Amino acid sequence: MLARIRRLLSQFFSKSRTINNEPLNKVSLIVIILIDIFILINVFTGLDDISRWHISPTQTYPCYSEWQNYQTKTTKDKDYEIVRLSLLDNTNNQLSLQRNYQQAEVGHLGKVSQTCLQYADYKDKINNPEKQQIIKIIDQKQSQISTLEQTNRTIRTQYDSTLLEKIAGQGREQSINQVGAEKAKQALEQNNRQISRRKAEISTLKNELLSKPESVSFITFLQDQNQFSSVEKGYKQASFWYPSIQLAFQSLFLLPLILVALLVHKFTQRRRYGLISLISWHLLVIFFIPLILKIFEFLQVGVIFQFLFDIVSALFGGLLFLINYVYILLIPLIGFGIIQFFQKFVFNAKVQAANRFQKSHCVNCAKTIRHHDSYCPHCGYYQHVECQNCHNLTYKHLSYCKHCGTSQDSSNL
């Protein structure tokens, strides 16, 4: 196994830095590497762009997160908070919220959920100058309450100091505190009355805001469990399939590039166009790198991961770390299969030798030689091997003797 991997790596690196079996000079190698880096950057940029071609689950169901927060909240003012958020969302935006949601469809595949568009329509109806003015008044009164509460805290903090000043007989004009000790209680009571009054005013304004027909319709829509359940189900389903959709589009981007690079490489190898063959080989490797990375990324979040996650959850409950054990066992098997494939079909010496002998090419350097040449005049490689059965010379690396048809032992090839 290790010997095969070493031989595979040796063939890979040899093919990556030679032209017609001749080593590449350092300057040319640097140029090739710079070209590789530039192309790799552009490939990843293209992959990022095409992965966002289909709108994401968040763009398909833009109302889900906000709606879910509303459903899970248990605070008394959650209706007011969601209505207030509706008034703040589009303050500085000329487009309606519904139009903002639909902007995600422009230049992309996929459609925004109709329920979320209906949700945005309700919010747009709430958002008008009258209700914004109510929010502004509430904010002002809330700011006044905060100021009064801060004043009360200051008075309480300074009370001991003012009391000592009074005992010491220090004049009020010499004090650094806001309120004298004799007036502290009176100031606190007055501030508390103002705070209570403003809180009551805020409560009235909130009720007024929530009693508006648009607010009532919106809250009724939010409390419709059937509507929320359909959005939640759609969002989870979209989140489940989205990694698979991304991988499909990324593969759609890479596979034509890989196919073109492979065809060019095969053609230039046959025609002995060394430099083009080398560049096409590098391109082939560069296009495979992101594909392999994206496949491994998909295995961590995609349909396969979810499938394994469900199985492990069903069998072992919370022992989800067992998924990592599955990957530790699975990935080496996949890697072994890939190595076997390349060893058997891509870098198979017997397949290459058969093609080269049929075209009267050297079995080693693939340059054209005459049919009766035993040694290659280009690289000096000996083309034949002695048959173990009839002891006549037969073609090297081929499976059977051309004289007696006996299978050739691989150790002598």
mmCIF file of C-alpha atoms in Angstrom, residues 203-409:
data_model
loop_
_atom_site.group_PDB
_atom_site.id
_atom_site.type_symbol
_atom_site.label_atom_id
_atom_site.label_comp_id
_atom_site.label_asym_id
_atom_site.label_seq_id
_atom_site.Cartn_x
_atom_site.Cartn_y
_atom_site.Cartn_z
ATOM 1 C CA SER A 203 -48.226 52.270 28.948
ATOM 2 C CA THR A 204 -51.097 54.268 27.457
ATOM 3 C CA LEU A 205 -49.105 55.013 24.313
ATOM 4 C CA LYS A 206 -48.143 51.351 23.937
ATOM 5 C CA ASN A 207 -51.763 50.274 24.225
ATOM 6 C CA GLU A 208 -52.721 52.929 21.700
ATOM 7 C CA LEU A 209 -50.076 51.639 19.298
ATOM 8 C CA LEU A 210 -51.124 48.000 19.722
ATOM 9 C CA SER A 211 -54.812 48.827 19.314
ATOM 10 C CA LYS A 212 -54.301 50.220 15.799
ATOM 11 C CA PRO A 213 -55.974 47.978 13.149
ATOM 12 C CA GLU A 214 -52.647 47.355 11.363
ATOM 13 C CA SER A 215 -50.989 46.278 14.624
ATOM 14 C CA VAL A 216 -53.900 44.024 15.553
ATOM 15 C CA SER A 217 -53.772 42.327 12.121
ATOM 16 C CA PHE A 218 -50.013 41.833 12.385
ATOM 17 C CA ILE A 219 -50.157 40.356 15.902
ATOM 18 C CA THR A 220 -53.001 38.039 14.857
ATOM 19 C CA PHE A 221 -50.909 36.861 11.895
ATOM 20 C CA LEU A 222 -47.871 36.286 14.159
ATOM 21 C CA GLN A 223 -49.936 34.179 16.550
ATOM 22 C CA ASP A 224 -51.174 31.900 13.759
ATOM 23 C CA GLN A 225 -49.294 28.672 14.538
ATOM 24 C CA ASN A 226 -50.116 27.109 11.179
ATOM 25 C CA GLN A 227 -48.414 29.952 9.318
ATOM 26 C CA PHE A 228 -45.341 29.814 11.562
ATOM 27 C CA SER A 229 -45.144 26.007 11.336
ATOM 28 C CA SER A 230 -45.125 26.150 7.520
ATOM 29 C CA VAL A 231 -42.298 28.723 7.563
ATOM 30 C CA GLU A 232 -40.321 26.739 10.146
ATOM 31 C CA LYS A 233 -40.722 23.495 8.200
ATOM 32 C CA GLY A 234 -39.716 25.190 4.928
ATOM 33 C CA TYR A 235 -36.685 26.846 6.527
ATOM 34 C CA LYS A 236 -35.414 23.573 8.021
ATOM 35 C CA GLN A 237 -35.950 21.746 4.728
ATOM 36 C CA ALA A 238 -34.130 24.504 2.806
ATOM 37 C CA SER A 239 -31.259 24.410 5.325
ATOM 38 C CA PHE A 240 -31.042 20.624 4.878
ATOM 39 C CA TRP A 241 -30.757 20.770 1.068
ATOM 40 C CA TYR A 242 -28.794 24.002 0.675
ATOM 41 C CA PRO A 243 -25.291 22.426 1.080
ATOM 42 C CA SER A 244 -26.222 19.847 -1.579
ATOM 43 C CA ILE A 245 -27.418 22.594 -3.932
ATOM 44 C CA GLN A 246 -24.177 24.515 -3.368
ATOM 45 C CA LEU A 247 -22.072 21.423 -4.102
ATOM 46 C CA ALA A 248 -24.108 20.741 -7.262
ATOM 47 C CA PHE A 249 -23.514 24.274 -8.591
ATOM 48 C CA GLN A 250 -19.833 24.181 -7.619
ATOM 49 C CA SER A 251 -19.469 20.844 -9.416
ATOM 50 C CA LEU A 252 -21.263 22.362 -12.415
ATOM 51 C CA PHE A 253 -18.600 25.090 -12.399
ATOM 52 C CA LEU A 254 -15.618 22.730 -12.007
ATOM 53 C CA LEU A 255 -16.515 19.658 -14.081
ATOM 54 C CA PRO A 256 -16.422 21.416 -17.507
ATOM 55 C CA LEU A 257 -13.022 22.877 -16.589
ATOM 56 C CA ILE A 258 -11.756 19.451 -15.514
ATOM 57 C CA LEU A 259 -13.121 17.832 -18.700
ATOM 58 C CA VAL A 260 -11.533 20.455 -20.985
ATOM 59 C CA ALA A 261 -8.190 20.251 -19.155
ATOM 60 C CA LEU A 262 -8.259 16.444 -19.371
ATOM 61 C CA LEU A 263 -9.059 16.405 -23.094
ATOM 62 C CA VAL A 264 -6.364 18.974 -23.851
ATOM 63 C CA HIS A 265 -3.857 17.029 -21.770
ATOM 64 C CA LYS A 266 -4.627 13.750 -23.554
ATOM 65 C CA PHE A 267 -4.482 15.423 -26.985
ATOM 66 C CA THR A 268 -1.189 17.223 -26.311
ATOM 67 C CA GLN A 269 0.355 14.055 -24.885
ATOM 68 C CA ARG A 270 -0.450 12.217 -28.110
ATOM 69 C CA ARG A 271 0.913 15.067 -30.254
ATOM 70 C CA ARG A 272 3.966 15.551 -28.018
ATOM 71 C CA TYR A 273 3.200 19.232 -27.276
ATOM 72 C CA GLY A 274 5.275 19.208 -24.104
ATOM 73 C CA LEU A 275 4.653 22.688 -22.679
ATOM 74 C CA ILE A 276 0.896 22.661 -23.341
ATOM 75 C CA SER A 277 0.727 19.149 -21.910
ATOM 76 C CA LEU A 278 2.458 20.335 -18.724
ATOM 77 C CA ILE A 279 0.205 23.389 -18.324
ATOM 78 C CA SER A 280 -2.937 21.337 -18.950
ATOM 79 C CA TRP A 281 -1.754 18.829 -16.340
ATOM 80 C CA HIS A 282 -1.294 21.643 -13.808
ATOM 81 C CA LEU A 283 -4.747 22.986 -14.654
ATOM 82 C CA LEU A 284 -6.215 19.524 -14.159
ATOM 83 C CA VAL A 285 -4.656 19.312 -10.689
ATOM 84 C CA ILE A 286 -5.755 22.870 -9.808
ATOM 85 C CA PHE A 287 -9.363 22.160 -10.791
ATOM 86 C CA PHE A 288 -9.392 18.942 -8.765
ATOM 87 C CA ILE A 289 -8.095 20.582 -5.558
ATOM 88 C CA PRO A 290 -11.188 22.757 -4.841
ATOM 89 C CA LEU A 291 -13.516 19.936 -5.920
ATOM 90 C CA ILE A 292 -11.968 17.594 -3.344
ATOM 91 C CA LEU A 293 -12.062 20.324 -0.676
ATOM 92 C CA LYS A 294 -15.725 21.085 -1.384
ATOM 93 C CA ILE A 295 -16.611 17.384 -1.204
ATOM 94 C CA PHE A 296 -14.933 17.103 2.218
ATOM 95 C CA GLU A 297 -16.709 20.285 3.326
ATOM 96 C CA PHE A 298 -20.009 18.819 2.151
ATOM 97 C CA LEU A 299 -19.366 15.652 4.156
ATOM 98 C CA GLN A 300 -19.292 17.802 7.304
ATOM 99 C CA VAL A 301 -22.610 19.622 6.760
ATOM 100 C CA GLY A 302 -24.511 18.060 3.872
ATOM 101 C CA VAL A 303 -27.076 15.321 3.362
ATOM 102 C CA ILE A 304 -24.590 12.530 4.180
ATOM 103 C CA PHE A 305 -23.670 14.189 7.481
ATOM 104 C CA GLN A 306 -27.355 14.619 8.359
ATOM 105 C CA PHE A 307 -28.018 10.985 7.458
ATOM 106 C CA LEU A 308 -25.193 9.776 9.723
ATOM 107 C CA PHE A 309 -26.272 12.252 12.416
ATOM 108 C CA ASP A 310 -29.822 10.852 12.404
ATOM 109 C CA ILE A 311 -28.588 7.238 12.576
ATOM 110 C CA VAL A 312 -26.173 7.917 15.456
ATOM 111 C CA SER A 313 -28.810 9.976 17.297
ATOM 112 C CA ALA A 314 -31.345 7.167 16.935
ATOM 113 C CA LEU A 315 -28.950 4.413 18.029
ATOM 114 C CA PHE A 316 -26.756 6.105 20.624
ATOM 115 C CA GLY A 317 -28.622 9.255 21.707
ATOM 116 C CA GLY A 318 -26.176 11.991 22.706
ATOM 117 C CA LEU A 319 -22.999 10.125 21.669
ATOM 118 C CA LEU A 320 -22.635 12.289 18.560
ATOM 119 C CA PHE A 321 -18.831 12.086 18.662
ATOM 120 C CA LEU A 322 -19.291 8.630 17.103
ATOM 121 C CA ILE A 323 -19.894 10.424 13.785
ATOM 122 C CA ASN A 324 -16.184 11.304 13.851
ATOM 123 C CA TYR A 325 -15.355 7.615 14.234
ATOM 124 C CA VAL A 326 -17.458 6.867 11.159
ATOM 125 C CA TYR A 327 -15.567 9.521 9.169
ATOM 126 C CA ILE A 328 -12.199 8.245 10.456
ATOM 127 C CA LEU A 329 -13.072 4.816 9.081
ATOM 128 C CA LEU A 330 -14.872 6.000 5.943
ATOM 129 C CA ILE A 331 -12.456 8.601 4.569
ATOM 130 C CA PRO A 332 -9.383 6.273 4.393
ATOM 131 C CA LEU A 333 -11.526 3.727 2.519
ATOM 132 C CA ILE A 334 -12.597 6.396 0.028
ATOM 133 C CA GLY A 335 -8.959 7.519 -0.309
ATOM 134 C CA PHE A 336 -7.861 3.923 -0.917
ATOM 135 C CA GLY A 337 -10.513 3.620 -3.618
ATOM 136 C CA ILE A 338 -9.292 6.809 -5.323
ATOM 137 C CA ILE A 339 -5.683 5.580 -5.227
ATOM 138 C CA GLN A 340 -6.725 2.243 -6.699
ATOM 139 C CA PHE A 341 -8.637 4.010 -9.474
ATOM 140 C CA PHE A 342 -5.679 6.214 -10.454
ATOM 141 C CA GLN A 343 -3.271 3.294 -10.150
ATOM 142 C CA LYS A 344 -5.393 1.092 -12.368
ATOM 143 C CA PHE A 345 -6.679 3.516 -14.987
ATOM 144 C CA VAL A 346 -4.659 6.771 -14.973
ATOM 145 C CA PHE A 347 -1.078 5.789 -14.086
ATOM 146 C CA ASN A 348 -1.217 2.133 -15.133
ATOM 147 C CA ALA A 349 2.131 1.324 -16.761
ATOM 148 C CA LYS A 350 0.690 -1.559 -18.806
ATOM 149 C CA VAL A 351 -2.069 0.603 -20.298
ATOM 150 C CA GLN A 352 0.437 3.344 -21.166
ATOM 151 C CA ALA A 353 2.885 0.825 -22.628
ATOM 152 C CA ALA A 354 0.211 -0.798 -24.813
ATOM 153 C CA ASN A 355 -0.800 2.574 -26.258
ATOM 154 C CA ARG A 356 2.809 3.579 -26.903
ATOM 155 C CA PHE A 357 3.801 0.297 -28.588
ATOM 156 C CA GLN A 358 0.767 0.528 -30.888
ATOM 157 C CA LYS A 359 1.900 4.008 -32.013
ATOM 158 C CA SER A 360 5.631 3.098 -32.233
ATOM 159 C CA HIS A 361 6.531 5.321 -29.302
ATOM 160 C CA CYS A 362 9.171 4.743 -26.643
ATOM 161 C CA VAL A 363 7.618 2.995 -23.644
ATOM 162 C CA ASN A 364 9.462 5.381 -21.324
ATOM 163 C CA CYS A 365 9.551 8.866 -22.873
ATOM 164 C CA ALA A 366 6.741 8.351 -25.454
ATOM 165 C CA LYS A 367 8.790 9.801 -28.327
ATOM 166 C CA THR A 368 8.515 8.214 -31.765
ATOM 167 C CA ILE A 369 10.974 5.385 -32.525
ATOM 168 C CA ARG A 370 11.327 2.877 -35.351
ATOM 169 C CA HIS A 371 9.552 -0.452 -34.963
ATOM 170 C CA HIS A 372 12.763 -2.537 -34.734
ATOM 171 C CA ASP A 373 14.619 -0.226 -32.296
ATOM 172 C CA SER A 374 15.535 -2.056 -29.086
ATOM 173 C CA TYR A 375 16.807 1.098 -27.408
ATOM 174 C CA CYS A 376 15.198 4.515 -27.567
ATOM 175 C CA PRO A 377 17.536 6.978 -29.343
ATOM 176 C CA HIS A 378 16.016 9.811 -27.275
ATOM 177 C CA CYS A 379 16.293 8.473 -23.712
ATOM 178 C CA GLY A 380 18.244 5.197 -24.098
ATOM 179 C CA TYR A 381 15.508 3.066 -22.511
ATOM 180 C CA TYR A 382 15.508 -0.686 -23.396
ATOM 181 C CA GLN A 383 12.170 -1.598 -24.945
ATOM 182 C CA HIS A 384 12.083 -5.386 -24.490
ATOM 183 C CA VAL A 385 12.251 -8.074 -21.822
ATOM 184 C CA GLU A 386 12.989 -11.792 -22.017
ATOM 185 C CA CYS A 387 9.966 -14.106 -21.807
ATOM 186 C CA GLN A 388 10.224 -16.513 -18.861
ATOM 187 C CA ASN A 389 8.675 -19.329 -20.900
ATOM 188 C CA CYS A 390 10.148 -19.185 -24.449
ATOM 189 C CA HIS A 391 13.087 -16.851 -23.648
ATOM 190 C CA ASN A 392 12.417 -14.735 -26.716
ATOM 191 C CA LEU A 393 12.362 -10.965 -26.448
ATOM 192 C CA THR A 394 8.883 -9.525 -25.964
ATOM 193 C CA TYR A 395 7.523 -6.066 -25.291
ATOM 194 C CA LYS A 396 8.228 -4.623 -21.871
ATOM 195 C CA HIS A 397 5.288 -3.917 -19.487
ATOM 196 C CA LEU A 398 2.785 -5.869 -21.599
ATOM 197 C CA SER A 399 0.810 -8.696 -20.018
ATOM 198 C CA TYR A 400 1.608 -11.515 -22.472
ATOM 199 C CA CYS A 401 4.541 -12.680 -24.593
ATOM 200 C CA LYS A 402 4.144 -11.832 -28.292
ATOM 201 C CA HIS A 403 5.713 -15.202 -29.267
ATOM 202 C CA CYS A 404 4.121 -17.794 -26.982
ATOM 203 C CA GLY A 405 1.304 -15.870 -25.272
ATOM 204 C CA THR A 406 2.488 -16.727 -21.762
ATOM 205 C CA SER A 407 1.542 -14.322 -18.999
ATOM 206 C CA GLN A 408 4.535 -12.219 -17.995
ATOM 207 C CA ASP A 409 5.474 -12.099 -14.323
#
